[in-house]
Amino acid sequence: MTQARYFQHGDIAVITMENPPVNGLGFELRKGIVDGLRRAQAEASVKAIVLTGAGKAFSGGADIREFNTPSALAEPNLLTVIRELERSTKPVVAAIHSIAMGGGLELALGCHYRVAAPGAQIALPEVKLGLLPGAGGTQRLPRVVPLELALNMIVGGNPVKSEKFAGTDLFDEMIDGDLMEGAIAFARKVVAENRGLPKVRDRKVDYPDAEAFLQYARNTVAAVAPQFPAPRRCVDAVAAAALKPIDEGLKTEFSYLLELIQTPESQALRHAFFAERAASKIPDVPADTPVRPIETAAVIGAGTMGGGIAMNFVNAGIPVFLLETKQEALEKGLATIRRNYENSAKKGRMTAEAVEKRMAMVHPTLSYDDLKDADIVVEAVFEDMNVKKVVFQTLDKMMKKGAILATNTSTLDVDQIAAFTRRPQDVIGTHFFSPANVMKLLEVVRGAKTAKDVLATTMALSKRIRKTGVVSGVCDGFIGNRMIAQYTRQAGFMLDEGATPAQVDRAVERFGFAMGPFRMSDLAGNDVGWYIRKRHYVENPEIKYSATADRICELGRFGQKTGAGWYRYEAGSRKAIPDPIVDELLARHREEIGAKPRKISDQEIVHRLVFALVNEGAQILDEGIALRASDIDLIYLTGYGFPLHRGGPMLYADMVGLYNVVGEMERFAANPMADPGFWKPAPLLARLAAENKGFNG
Ligand code: NAD
């Protein structure tokens, strides 16, 4: 069935794109537009054509369902459709509303005229996928809007509201009332006034000394996003628009697109984009699973995490009860929340009035009676099973039927916590990351008995509070921390072998991590890992660790909060300064274990750390703790500072090639200092490597 409806209003043909949700320009729609255009040319009574979109968009651009399929390139492709629009012998008016993005905007730029409703989002967002607009966007936009504005839109990818284009030539008219009526009236005016068939391609970019301006833009882009080639190519393409004839410019643009599609950076960004969409799909929980209404929430514990979690609810308009055992702790928690909001107000991100409004939505209490009617309660008390037990037994007794009982535990067994209640089906893990009001990631931990609608509700809630929800099964550390434990162990072994914390951190940060393992540990508090290790020494005595981290902790060097850890810190500063005391401690330790220090290359450091993540990730995938490799990548991109341009550990391993990953792991295992078990490839990794496959297919 055609996706472009054709209708004639007297002497005006209206072609309406109909491919929900956003009229993505898939094959059927493209063909429908061309068919409609031809029909309008053939029909003598038609004097002009209006092109518009049904529903929630003019057009959102390419149909992402077609990505990586032959239909994406099938003729008529978008370039052909735009050529047909330009060649139409009758004027074509684009009637734009709601969304005109990417290919949707390029399509409109191929029309002879454009009218728009206010409030429409206009964008060329391809750069966010590491690409550039490949159907003339970089060539035509600078011909109708000032060069700086066009460049900002193409390099930044962000939407601009239609009314902001007043005074430019992008829109011939803004239409306040009924868009279709206005567009048809405009088309009739064009015909009556014989205004002809103007084409954007025939215009010139109007900017004196464009070359100097573009060189300045190139320098800026190189400084802001040095890892990404796309923004640079966007500038180059706009330079072609300014300096070359249009057909040469179009060719240049297309050649850059083909080049960018191949770059690992674009592959990484596209992977992250699709990972985000895939994460909300749970194979045995259909999208139409009914969700429980969430109108009020409660948080138990107003400490580091509880306060941030409460802010998330309030920011999404959900009032929240905040419970503590002591008035003092409650007040301290509230004061922190207020300080956070006031800091935002100071930075101009919210008004003083909004601060008060949000604070009024936090209801502090010492009594469970006040929160028993909440739809969801998130527990964020001390990480101690006995404390959690009392809290969950109380929640079970007090909370209304059907309330979701969530725990923010980072290391404890969610199934055991669920078993403290008589309603384990209502219990789920919501593992927020610190600072909870800032970090995007939310690991949603599905217990053995968690009900499907509880999972569906929590995943939907994660979107409402603007988090990236990723499902994890129950295991020690869930997906993210279970993997990071191997990475941290490996980082410790490198100290045993001769590396310094600064060398390891530098190598990993050059690879693109926001922070190396030792700076990260100093930030989070070295005592946190110590506490977990001590439990492991009892529960899993066979697991080998470098003893260096314990030695650091024994000196009370817990990191930034104590002014010293793997580095030293000057009062009030977060700058990590290498400390000779640590060097001495490491040297002594190496002597004690009889290690001969050697120089470890940056490449070895990075691959030992990343492949430690990959091997554990493979095991997690095989056990079904993670639903898909891209979920693991998403967790690392949104919660652990893994470099976005590398797409996450699993995609990185795919790009290196699993065969090569296993080969390197074998070389690492041959190191006489290596823990022999560490580098044994997980069965899934070994199998995929042997079959020449990747985690992502
Ligand atoms: P915290 O010590 O800062 O806060 C815990 C708060 O709970 C304190 O204010 C305490 O007074 C209160 N509390 C203790 N027992 C209580 C009870 N019975 N009833 C009500 N309140 C009680 O700890 P935190 O760092 O916020 O951690 C809370 C939970 O979140 C833990 O399970 C922890 O593992 C988890 N978590 C922490 C982080 C992190 O980075 N800090 C990250 C993810 C998850």
XYZ file of C-alpha atoms and ligand atoms in Angstrom:
741
model
C 0.000 0.000 0.000
C 1.281 3.426 -0.853
C 2.447 5.523 2.034
C 1.842 8.814 0.222
C -1.829 9.768 0.007
C -2.780 11.793 -3.068
C -5.734 14.127 -2.909
C -6.851 17.002 -5.075
C -8.334 20.179 -3.607
C -9.552 21.859 -6.762
C -6.428 23.005 -8.586
C -4.022 21.944 -5.812
C -2.722 18.379 -5.422
C -1.821 17.434 -1.843
C 0.649 14.611 -1.243
C 0.553 13.491 2.383
C 3.325 11.279 3.745
C 1.882 8.525 5.901
C 4.471 6.285 7.500
C 3.997 6.405 11.261
C 5.408 7.258 13.686
C 7.387 10.077 12.003
C 6.972 9.519 8.252
C 10.412 7.967 7.911
C 11.494 8.090 4.280
C 11.465 4.371 3.577
C 11.223 2.855 0.129
C 7.394 2.750 -0.047
C 7.073 6.361 0.984
C 9.757 7.568 -1.415
C 8.098 5.728 -4.262
C 4.710 7.105 -3.212
C 5.988 10.688 -3.344
C 7.409 10.225 -6.835
C 4.191 8.554 -8.031
C 2.179 11.441 -6.582
C 4.409 13.995 -8.287
C 4.026 12.254 -11.647
C 0.291 12.058 -11.259
C 0.137 15.762 -10.487
C 2.252 16.605 -13.551
C -0.083 14.563 -15.758
C -3.292 16.015 -14.365
C -4.003 19.194 -16.344
C -6.294 20.709 -13.702
C -3.490 20.685 -11.088
C -1.662 23.990 -10.890
C 0.502 23.421 -7.810
C 1.395 20.706 -5.316
C 1.565 20.713 -1.515
C 3.745 18.106 0.204
C 3.028 17.452 3.884
C 3.131 14.774 6.567
C 0.320 13.053 8.452
C 0.276 12.676 12.231
C 3.163 13.770 14.423
C 5.668 14.937 11.812
C 6.378 16.383 8.411
C 9.162 13.825 8.271
C 11.741 12.634 10.764
C 14.157 11.605 7.980
C 15.429 8.153 7.067
C 13.319 5.211 8.174
C 15.566 3.610 10.759
C 13.803 0.280 10.260
C 15.468 0.273 6.854
C 18.997 0.847 8.161
C 21.448 -1.695 6.803
C 18.860 -3.222 4.462
C 18.891 -3.089 0.653
C 15.649 -1.026 0.705
C 17.594 1.900 2.173
C 19.329 2.429 -1.175
C 16.595 1.133 -3.515
C 15.455 3.606 -6.182
C 13.907 6.000 -5.928
C 16.440 6.929 -3.273
C 16.193 10.252 -1.485
C 18.470 12.028 -3.959
C 16.202 10.897 -6.785
C 13.068 12.055 -4.982
C 14.640 15.472 -4.408
C 15.655 15.682 -8.063
C 12.057 14.882 -9.059
C 10.785 17.622 -6.748
C 13.165 20.172 -8.229
C 12.240 19.147 -11.751
C 8.502 19.362 -11.172
C 6.947 21.604 -13.807
C 4.383 22.746 -11.237
C 5.400 24.518 -8.044
C 5.787 22.284 -5.004
C 5.172 23.738 -1.541
C 6.387 21.877 1.552
C 3.935 22.350 4.441
C 6.025 21.720 7.547
C 4.823 21.050 11.066
C 6.016 19.235 14.207
C 9.257 17.669 12.942
C 11.384 18.153 9.834
C 14.654 16.444 10.475
C 17.486 14.948 8.465
C 16.154 13.630 5.176
C 12.814 15.275 6.006
C 14.430 18.717 5.944
C 16.467 17.822 2.852
C 13.235 16.856 1.136
C 11.701 20.217 2.019
C 14.812 21.976 0.687
C 14.173 20.280 -2.648
C 10.716 21.918 -2.855
C 10.221 25.251 -4.580
C 8.585 26.815 -1.525
C 8.310 26.059 2.172
C 5.694 27.166 4.661
C 5.772 26.171 8.318
C 3.702 26.084 11.460
C 5.351 27.587 14.540
C 6.941 25.203 17.025
C 8.200 22.720 14.428
C 11.581 21.163 15.232
C 13.990 21.709 12.375
C 17.275 19.791 12.377
C 19.995 17.967 10.504
C 20.965 15.524 13.275
C 23.110 13.092 11.233
C 26.301 14.199 12.977
C 25.007 12.530 16.138
C 25.393 9.214 14.352
C 28.848 10.183 13.137
C 27.541 11.018 9.663
C 26.489 14.079 7.703
C 23.347 14.757 5.706
C 23.908 13.048 2.375
C 20.982 14.305 0.308
C 22.034 17.893 -0.116
C 21.433 19.196 3.402
C 24.927 20.615 3.768
C 24.654 22.281 0.375
C 21.145 23.674 0.435
C 20.710 24.797 4.057
C 23.535 27.393 3.882
C 21.867 28.770 0.747
C 18.722 29.751 2.661
C 19.911 30.553 6.178
C 22.999 32.495 7.341
C 26.192 30.470 7.092
C 26.865 30.469 10.859
C 23.400 29.173 11.636
C 23.575 26.468 8.963
C 26.992 25.374 10.169
C 25.863 25.230 13.794
C 22.884 23.102 12.853
C 24.942 20.717 10.734
C 27.884 20.400 13.146
C 25.771 20.351 16.311
C 22.776 18.385 15.065
C 20.380 20.053 17.506
C 16.831 21.101 16.584
C 15.874 24.738 16.100
C 12.244 25.873 16.386
C 10.685 26.940 13.091
C 9.840 30.461 14.270
C 13.549 31.102 14.905
C 14.048 31.181 11.133
C 12.112 34.440 10.790
C 14.049 36.734 8.497
C 15.824 33.868 6.713
C 14.819 32.361 3.387
C 14.146 28.888 4.768
C 10.413 29.529 5.020
C 8.422 31.630 2.601
C 5.630 32.032 5.109
C 4.840 31.108 8.710
C 1.290 29.886 9.129
C -0.339 30.409 12.497
C -3.783 28.922 11.886
C -4.681 25.729 10.032
C -1.526 24.649 8.220
C -3.213 22.873 5.304
C -5.579 25.743 4.599
C -2.683 28.174 4.780
C -0.438 26.026 2.570
C -3.129 25.624 -0.098
C -3.855 29.354 -0.043
C -0.123 30.024 -0.362
C 0.129 27.608 -3.319
C -2.751 29.395 -5.052
C -1.040 32.738 -4.461
C 2.151 31.398 -6.035
C 0.173 30.342 -9.095
C -1.824 33.588 -9.289
C 1.289 35.716 -8.988
C 3.154 33.487 -11.376
C 6.083 33.229 -9.001
C 7.663 30.393 -10.933
C 9.810 27.459 -9.861
C 12.683 28.820 -7.741
C 15.227 26.223 -6.642
C 17.434 26.443 -3.584
C 20.272 24.966 -5.655
C 20.314 28.079 -7.856
C 21.006 30.409 -4.952
C 24.449 31.415 -3.704
C 25.853 31.184 -0.195
C 26.048 34.776 0.855
C 29.086 35.280 3.091
C 32.077 37.499 2.527
C 35.353 35.760 3.309
C 33.702 32.402 3.980
C 37.079 30.699 3.810
C 38.471 32.453 6.884
C 35.303 31.817 8.847
C 35.311 28.119 7.936
C 38.950 27.740 8.885
C 38.125 29.183 12.283
C 35.203 26.698 12.526
C 37.533 23.813 11.649
C 39.876 24.754 14.466
C 37.023 25.017 16.936
C 35.592 21.642 15.954
C 39.012 19.990 16.202
C 39.376 21.337 19.727
C 35.867 20.398 20.899
C 35.463 16.909 19.408
C 38.920 15.661 18.482
C 37.948 11.963 18.478
C 35.135 12.373 15.972
C 35.732 12.843 12.249
C 32.125 13.764 11.363
C 32.001 17.342 12.680
C 35.181 18.142 10.719
C 33.680 16.704 7.568
C 30.513 18.717 8.182
C 32.620 21.881 8.071
C 34.382 20.658 4.923
C 31.028 19.978 3.265
C 29.692 23.416 4.178
C 32.932 24.875 2.806
C 32.132 23.127 -0.480
C 28.677 24.729 -0.403
C 30.223 28.157 0.033
C 33.075 27.807 -2.427
C 32.071 25.372 -5.166
C 29.256 25.053 -7.709
C 26.328 23.076 -6.289
C 26.817 19.892 -8.291
C 30.423 19.664 -7.186
C 29.321 20.403 -3.633
C 26.724 17.637 -3.747
C 29.338 15.183 -4.973
C 31.726 16.263 -2.227
C 29.024 15.874 0.405
C 28.146 12.382 -0.787
C 31.774 11.283 -0.878
C 32.173 12.424 2.742
C 29.065 10.485 3.697
C 30.455 7.291 2.173
C 33.735 7.900 3.981
C 32.065 8.540 7.344
C 29.805 5.473 7.157
C 32.962 3.357 7.238
C 34.539 5.017 10.263
C 34.652 3.111 13.549
C 33.412 6.281 15.271
C 30.196 6.311 13.252
C 29.758 2.583 13.754
C 30.129 3.192 17.488
C 27.574 6.002 17.561
C 25.062 4.046 15.491
C 25.613 1.060 17.751
C 24.927 3.212 20.820
C 21.786 4.617 19.191
C 20.389 1.174 18.421
C 21.553 -0.185 21.773
C 19.447 2.448 23.519
C 16.364 1.373 21.545
C 17.013 -2.333 21.969
C 17.475 -2.081 25.744
C 13.807 -1.416 26.393
C 12.796 -4.619 24.611
C 12.552 -7.669 26.854
C 11.859 -10.871 24.919
C 9.323 -12.390 27.316
C 7.757 -9.102 28.373
C 5.794 -7.796 25.381
C 5.633 -4.049 24.748
C 1.902 -4.046 25.525
C 2.348 -5.525 29.019
C 0.097 -3.410 31.278
C 2.051 -1.177 33.631
C 1.139 -0.196 37.172
C 0.330 3.499 37.647
C 3.100 5.451 39.376
C 1.867 8.683 40.876
C 3.747 8.812 44.149
C 7.068 7.382 45.266
C 8.981 6.822 48.473
C 12.682 6.511 49.212
C 14.074 4.830 52.318
C 17.370 6.368 53.427
C 18.380 9.960 52.679
C 22.113 9.371 52.273
C 24.347 9.758 49.223
C 22.049 7.735 46.965
C 18.623 8.248 48.555
C 18.692 12.021 48.119
C 19.645 11.804 44.442
C 17.017 9.140 43.790
C 14.351 11.312 45.410
C 15.406 14.211 43.154
C 14.874 12.035 40.075
C 11.253 11.454 41.022
C 10.615 15.093 41.848
C 12.227 16.251 38.605
C 9.759 14.036 36.742
C 6.845 15.544 38.655
C 6.372 12.565 40.988
C 6.007 13.578 44.650
C 8.232 11.595 46.960
C 8.290 10.625 50.639
C 11.769 10.426 52.104
C 12.190 8.269 55.185
C 15.040 8.141 57.685
C 15.426 6.665 61.146
C 16.607 9.916 62.743
C 15.519 13.537 62.331
C 19.165 14.593 62.030
C 19.831 12.305 59.076
C 16.624 13.456 57.444
C 17.585 17.091 57.749
C 21.053 16.422 56.429
C 19.583 14.626 53.414
C 17.102 17.415 52.745
C 19.827 20.047 53.028
C 21.864 18.221 50.380
C 18.890 18.086 48.024
C 18.270 21.796 48.543
C 21.930 22.605 47.961
C 21.872 20.665 44.674
C 18.810 22.547 43.461
C 20.203 25.873 44.597
C 23.421 25.187 42.730
C 21.357 24.573 39.594
C 19.552 27.856 40.221
C 22.888 29.659 40.621
C 23.963 28.325 37.257
C 20.731 29.687 35.776
C 19.285 26.236 35.069
C 16.192 26.843 37.200
C 14.449 29.710 38.969
C 14.382 30.242 42.745
C 10.652 29.608 42.576
C 11.201 26.237 40.886
C 13.631 25.291 43.680
C 10.879 25.854 46.243
C 8.347 23.983 44.129
C 10.605 20.950 43.890
C 11.461 21.046 47.584
C 7.742 21.135 48.367
C 7.364 17.837 46.526
C 9.769 16.079 48.924
C 7.901 14.939 52.031
C 10.341 14.058 54.830
C 9.173 11.549 57.394
C 10.297 9.209 60.143
C 7.205 7.038 59.879
C 6.288 4.280 57.431
C 2.652 5.199 58.009
C 3.123 8.267 55.804
C 4.360 6.373 52.788
C 2.267 3.233 52.838
C 0.177 4.393 49.865
C 3.146 5.150 47.597
C 3.132 3.308 44.254
C 6.855 2.549 44.382
C 9.361 2.594 47.191
C 13.116 2.537 46.614
C 15.265 1.351 49.476
C 18.689 3.036 49.742
C 19.841 2.208 53.281
C 23.240 0.848 54.356
C 24.641 -2.008 52.287
C 24.026 -4.551 55.018
C 21.732 -7.543 54.610
C 20.474 -7.316 58.185
C 19.436 -3.692 57.752
C 17.807 -4.479 54.398
C 15.974 -7.402 56.016
C 14.292 -5.213 58.621
C 13.400 -2.598 56.015
C 11.835 -5.112 53.599
C 9.929 -6.893 56.349
C 8.524 -3.535 57.376
C 7.683 -2.582 53.789
C 5.933 -5.906 53.347
C 3.826 -5.195 56.413
C 3.117 -1.548 55.663
C 2.942 -0.918 51.930
C -0.345 -1.049 50.061
C -1.062 -4.058 47.879
C 0.554 -3.779 44.439
C 3.237 -1.285 45.459
C 6.600 -1.930 43.800
C 9.336 -2.608 46.343
C 12.708 -1.700 44.840
C 16.207 -1.991 46.265
C 19.196 0.091 45.278
C 21.658 -2.491 46.551
C 24.848 -2.690 44.518
C 26.178 -6.028 45.716
C 23.533 -7.941 47.647
C 21.301 -10.748 46.368
C 17.985 -9.274 45.191
C 16.299 -12.693 45.424
C 17.288 -12.980 49.059
C 15.921 -9.488 49.698
C 12.677 -10.449 47.907
C 12.406 -13.508 50.134
C 12.146 -11.253 53.205
C 8.679 -10.338 51.935
C 5.545 -12.318 51.191
C 5.359 -10.617 47.815
C 8.617 -11.381 45.993
C 6.803 -10.761 42.691
C 6.687 -7.052 43.594
C 10.395 -6.801 44.423
C 12.959 -5.554 41.895
C 16.432 -4.024 41.914
C 16.897 -0.423 40.772
C 20.627 0.090 40.758
C 21.277 3.809 40.384
C 24.760 5.219 39.878
C 26.344 8.000 41.856
C 25.504 10.898 41.710
C 22.029 9.436 41.267
C 20.460 12.685 40.102
C 23.039 13.044 37.334
C 24.116 9.636 36.046
C 22.051 8.322 33.141
C 22.340 4.634 33.859
C 19.810 2.581 35.801
C 20.438 -1.151 36.030
C 17.035 -2.749 36.491
C 17.620 -6.011 38.305
C 15.083 -8.684 37.554
C 14.736 -11.159 40.405
C 13.790 -14.788 39.887
C 10.235 -13.994 40.977
C 9.847 -10.400 39.753
C 6.479 -10.077 37.995
C 6.519 -9.086 34.334
C 4.368 -6.023 34.919
C 6.715 -4.892 37.698
C 9.615 -5.116 35.267
C 7.650 -3.347 32.519
C 6.583 -0.603 34.947
C 10.129 -0.060 36.199
C 11.524 0.117 32.656
C 8.805 2.628 31.699
C 9.534 4.595 34.870
C 13.226 4.735 33.997
C 12.283 6.648 30.827
C 10.008 8.959 32.790
C 12.828 9.884 35.149
C 15.127 10.270 32.115
C 17.376 7.319 32.819
C 18.663 4.675 30.495
C 17.174 1.505 31.963
C 19.037 -1.717 31.212
C 17.846 -5.096 32.489
C 20.251 -7.298 34.454
C 19.741 -10.688 36.029
C 20.754 -11.336 39.621
C 24.450 -12.032 40.229
C 27.221 -10.556 42.312
C 27.702 -6.993 41.096
C 25.068 -7.314 38.369
C 26.395 -6.523 34.898
C 28.426 -3.365 35.403
C 30.159 -3.968 38.725
C 30.746 -7.670 38.077
C 32.718 -6.701 34.983
C 34.511 -3.776 36.589
C 35.723 -6.124 39.345
C 37.802 -7.997 36.738
C 39.071 -4.747 35.248
C 40.120 -3.524 38.689
C 41.841 -6.818 39.492
C 43.764 -6.590 36.257
C 44.762 -2.989 37.002
C 46.153 -4.213 40.348
C 48.205 -6.953 38.683
C 49.833 -4.341 36.486
C 51.090 -2.518 39.581
C 52.596 -5.811 40.766
C 54.409 -6.072 37.442
C 55.923 -2.607 37.448
C 53.363 -0.040 36.287
C 52.475 3.047 38.322
C 48.867 4.153 38.927
C 49.525 7.277 36.873
C 50.840 5.245 33.935
C 47.808 2.959 33.927
C 45.376 5.865 34.257
C 47.097 7.839 31.510
C 46.986 4.933 29.054
C 43.299 4.315 29.672
C 42.434 7.986 29.533
C 44.282 8.312 26.214
C 42.144 5.452 24.956
C 39.241 7.709 25.840
C 37.946 6.646 29.255
C 36.737 9.574 31.317
C 38.916 8.386 34.200
C 41.479 5.638 34.725
C 40.890 2.928 37.351
C 43.001 4.467 40.095
C 41.653 7.993 39.795
C 38.175 6.474 39.706
C 38.830 4.443 42.832
C 40.154 7.516 44.642
C 36.963 9.340 43.685
C 34.562 6.562 44.718
C 36.484 5.748 47.916
C 39.021 2.936 48.123
C 37.268 1.629 51.249
C 34.248 0.591 49.135
C 36.325 -1.925 47.163
C 38.154 -3.010 50.319
C 34.860 -3.844 51.986
C 33.791 -5.960 48.976
C 37.204 -7.663 48.723
C 37.085 -8.652 52.370
C 33.786 -10.417 51.696
C 35.317 -12.133 48.659
C 38.332 -13.306 50.687
C 35.855 -15.264 52.806
C 33.328 -16.306 50.159
C 35.714 -16.930 47.229
C 39.197 -17.423 48.673
C 40.433 -18.797 45.323
C 40.125 -15.377 43.642
C 43.550 -13.767 43.462
C 44.023 -10.016 43.939
C 47.035 -7.769 43.980
C 47.553 -6.927 47.642
C 48.467 -3.329 46.763
C 44.916 -1.980 47.204
C 44.704 -3.445 50.715
C 48.088 -1.901 51.599
C 46.807 1.517 50.459
C 43.638 1.134 52.535
C 45.552 -0.064 55.599
C 47.231 3.358 55.572
C 43.788 5.004 55.691
C 44.299 6.298 52.154
C 40.656 6.051 51.059
C 41.003 8.554 48.221
C 39.872 12.118 47.711
C 37.804 12.170 50.884
C 40.893 11.509 53.025
C 43.206 13.687 50.930
C 45.203 10.662 49.798
C 44.732 7.355 48.048
C 46.542 6.149 44.950
C 47.475 9.811 44.589
C 47.633 12.711 46.991
C 45.260 15.676 46.893
C 45.740 19.204 48.087
C 43.018 20.620 50.322
C 39.943 21.543 48.277
C 41.412 20.192 45.036
C 40.511 17.109 43.003
C 43.794 17.143 41.126
C 45.476 13.742 41.433
C 49.159 14.236 42.245
C 51.480 11.183 42.042
C 52.828 10.441 45.482
C 56.338 9.056 46.200
C 54.898 7.274 49.237
C 52.805 5.135 46.871
C 55.826 4.478 44.638
C 57.771 3.278 47.674
C 54.872 1.138 48.841
C 54.662 -0.470 45.394
C 58.422 -1.061 45.212
C 58.400 -2.721 48.627
C 55.425 -4.845 47.656
C 57.131 -6.037 44.451
C 60.178 -7.032 46.459
C 58.024 -8.965 48.881
C 56.364 -10.985 46.122
C 59.629 -11.379 44.203
C 58.424 -9.489 41.121
C 60.940 -7.966 38.727
C 59.383 -4.712 37.501
C 59.115 -4.314 33.738
C 57.904 -1.578 31.414
C 54.378 -2.295 30.227
C 53.271 -0.645 26.998
C 50.166 1.547 26.853
C 48.657 -0.844 24.318
C 49.101 -3.780 26.693
C 47.602 -1.789 29.573
C 44.531 -0.840 27.571
C 43.932 -4.273 26.118
C 44.425 -6.079 29.402
C 41.851 -3.815 31.023
C 39.333 -3.807 28.193
C 39.618 -7.528 27.454
C 39.140 -8.244 31.165
C 35.772 -6.499 30.750
C 35.057 -8.345 27.519
C 35.744 -11.810 28.889
C 33.503 -11.279 31.901
C 30.911 -9.652 29.627
C 30.915 -12.772 27.453
C 30.323 -14.917 30.517
C 27.488 -12.646 31.656
C 25.922 -12.881 28.215
C 26.235 -16.647 28.157
C 24.570 -16.921 31.565
C 21.663 -14.778 30.365
C 22.383 -12.113 32.995
C 22.529 -9.623 30.116
C 19.942 -9.954 27.356
C 22.237 -8.809 24.578
C 25.778 -7.598 23.988
C 24.556 -4.092 23.218
C 23.010 -3.873 26.720
C 26.480 -4.395 28.168
C 27.878 -1.688 25.918
C 25.107 0.694 26.909
C 25.872 0.119 30.586
C 29.521 0.908 30.005
C 28.810 3.984 27.889
C 26.265 5.502 30.262
C 27.569 4.390 33.660
C 31.309 3.764 33.463
C 32.750 6.454 31.190
C 33.676 4.041 28.408
C 34.607 6.183 25.386
C 31.539 6.789 23.242
C 33.561 6.795 20.033
C 34.515 3.170 20.724
C 30.946 2.015 21.250
C 31.434 -0.036 24.441
C 33.664 -2.999 25.313
C 31.738 -5.629 23.350
C 31.622 -3.591 20.142
C 35.294 -2.710 20.587
C 36.098 -6.430 20.831
C 34.043 -7.064 17.688
C 35.994 -4.370 15.876
C 39.342 -5.796 16.963
C 37.951 -9.186 15.919
C 37.232 -11.875 18.512
C 39.856 -14.132 16.955
C 42.450 -11.448 17.679
C 41.055 -10.808 21.148
C 41.501 -14.478 22.038
C 44.992 -14.416 20.511
C 46.004 -11.495 22.721
C 44.484 -13.167 25.756
C 46.681 -16.188 25.067
C 49.736 -13.931 25.009
C 48.668 -12.315 28.298
C 48.212 -15.774 29.837
C 51.790 -16.688 28.881
C 53.099 -13.894 31.134
C 54.726 -15.714 34.085
C 53.127 -13.215 36.489
C 49.604 -13.850 35.172
C 46.928 -15.567 37.190
C 46.541 -18.616 34.951
C 42.733 -18.761 35.263
C 42.213 -15.109 34.436
C 42.761 -15.266 30.699
C 40.865 -18.445 29.974
C 38.398 -17.295 27.302
C 34.761 -17.535 28.374
C 33.103 -20.356 26.412
C 30.952 -17.939 24.399
C 33.975 -15.848 23.441
C 35.948 -18.943 22.430
C 33.021 -20.260 20.387
C 32.329 -16.994 18.562
C 36.034 -16.474 17.865
C 36.284 -19.974 16.387
C 33.214 -19.335 14.220
C 34.568 -15.970 13.106
C 31.554 -14.207 14.517
C 31.120 -11.176 16.777
C 29.062 -10.500 19.890
C 26.878 -8.213 17.843
C 26.412 -10.688 14.994
P 24.746 6.201 52.812
O 25.428 5.644 53.961
O 25.220 7.488 52.232
O 23.195 6.383 53.119
C 22.413 5.428 53.758
C 21.336 6.164 54.514
O 20.396 5.213 54.972
C 21.842 6.912 55.735
O 21.406 8.256 55.660
C 21.213 6.186 56.906
O 20.867 7.051 57.975
C 19.972 5.597 56.275
N 19.486 4.399 56.935
C 20.182 3.387 57.465
N 19.351 2.449 57.951
C 18.105 2.888 57.746
C 16.821 2.368 58.016
N 16.664 1.214 58.612
N 15.747 3.083 57.659
C 15.888 4.275 57.025
N 17.081 4.812 56.730
C 18.180 4.132 57.092
O 24.766 5.057 51.703
P 24.602 5.196 50.136
O 25.934 5.367 49.519
O 23.539 6.170 49.843
O 24.115 3.741 49.758
C 22.790 3.323 49.918
C 22.558 2.078 49.104
O 22.830 2.370 47.743
C 23.445 0.910 49.453
O 22.726 -0.271 49.297
C 24.560 1.002 48.433
O 25.170 -0.225 48.182
C 23.794 1.459 47.242
N 24.567 2.134 46.217
C 25.511 3.049 46.544
C 26.230 3.681 45.546
C 27.257 4.732 45.844
O 28.038 5.073 44.963
N 27.274 5.283 47.047
C 25.970 3.372 44.200
C 24.982 2.440 43.904
C 24.291 1.827 44.913
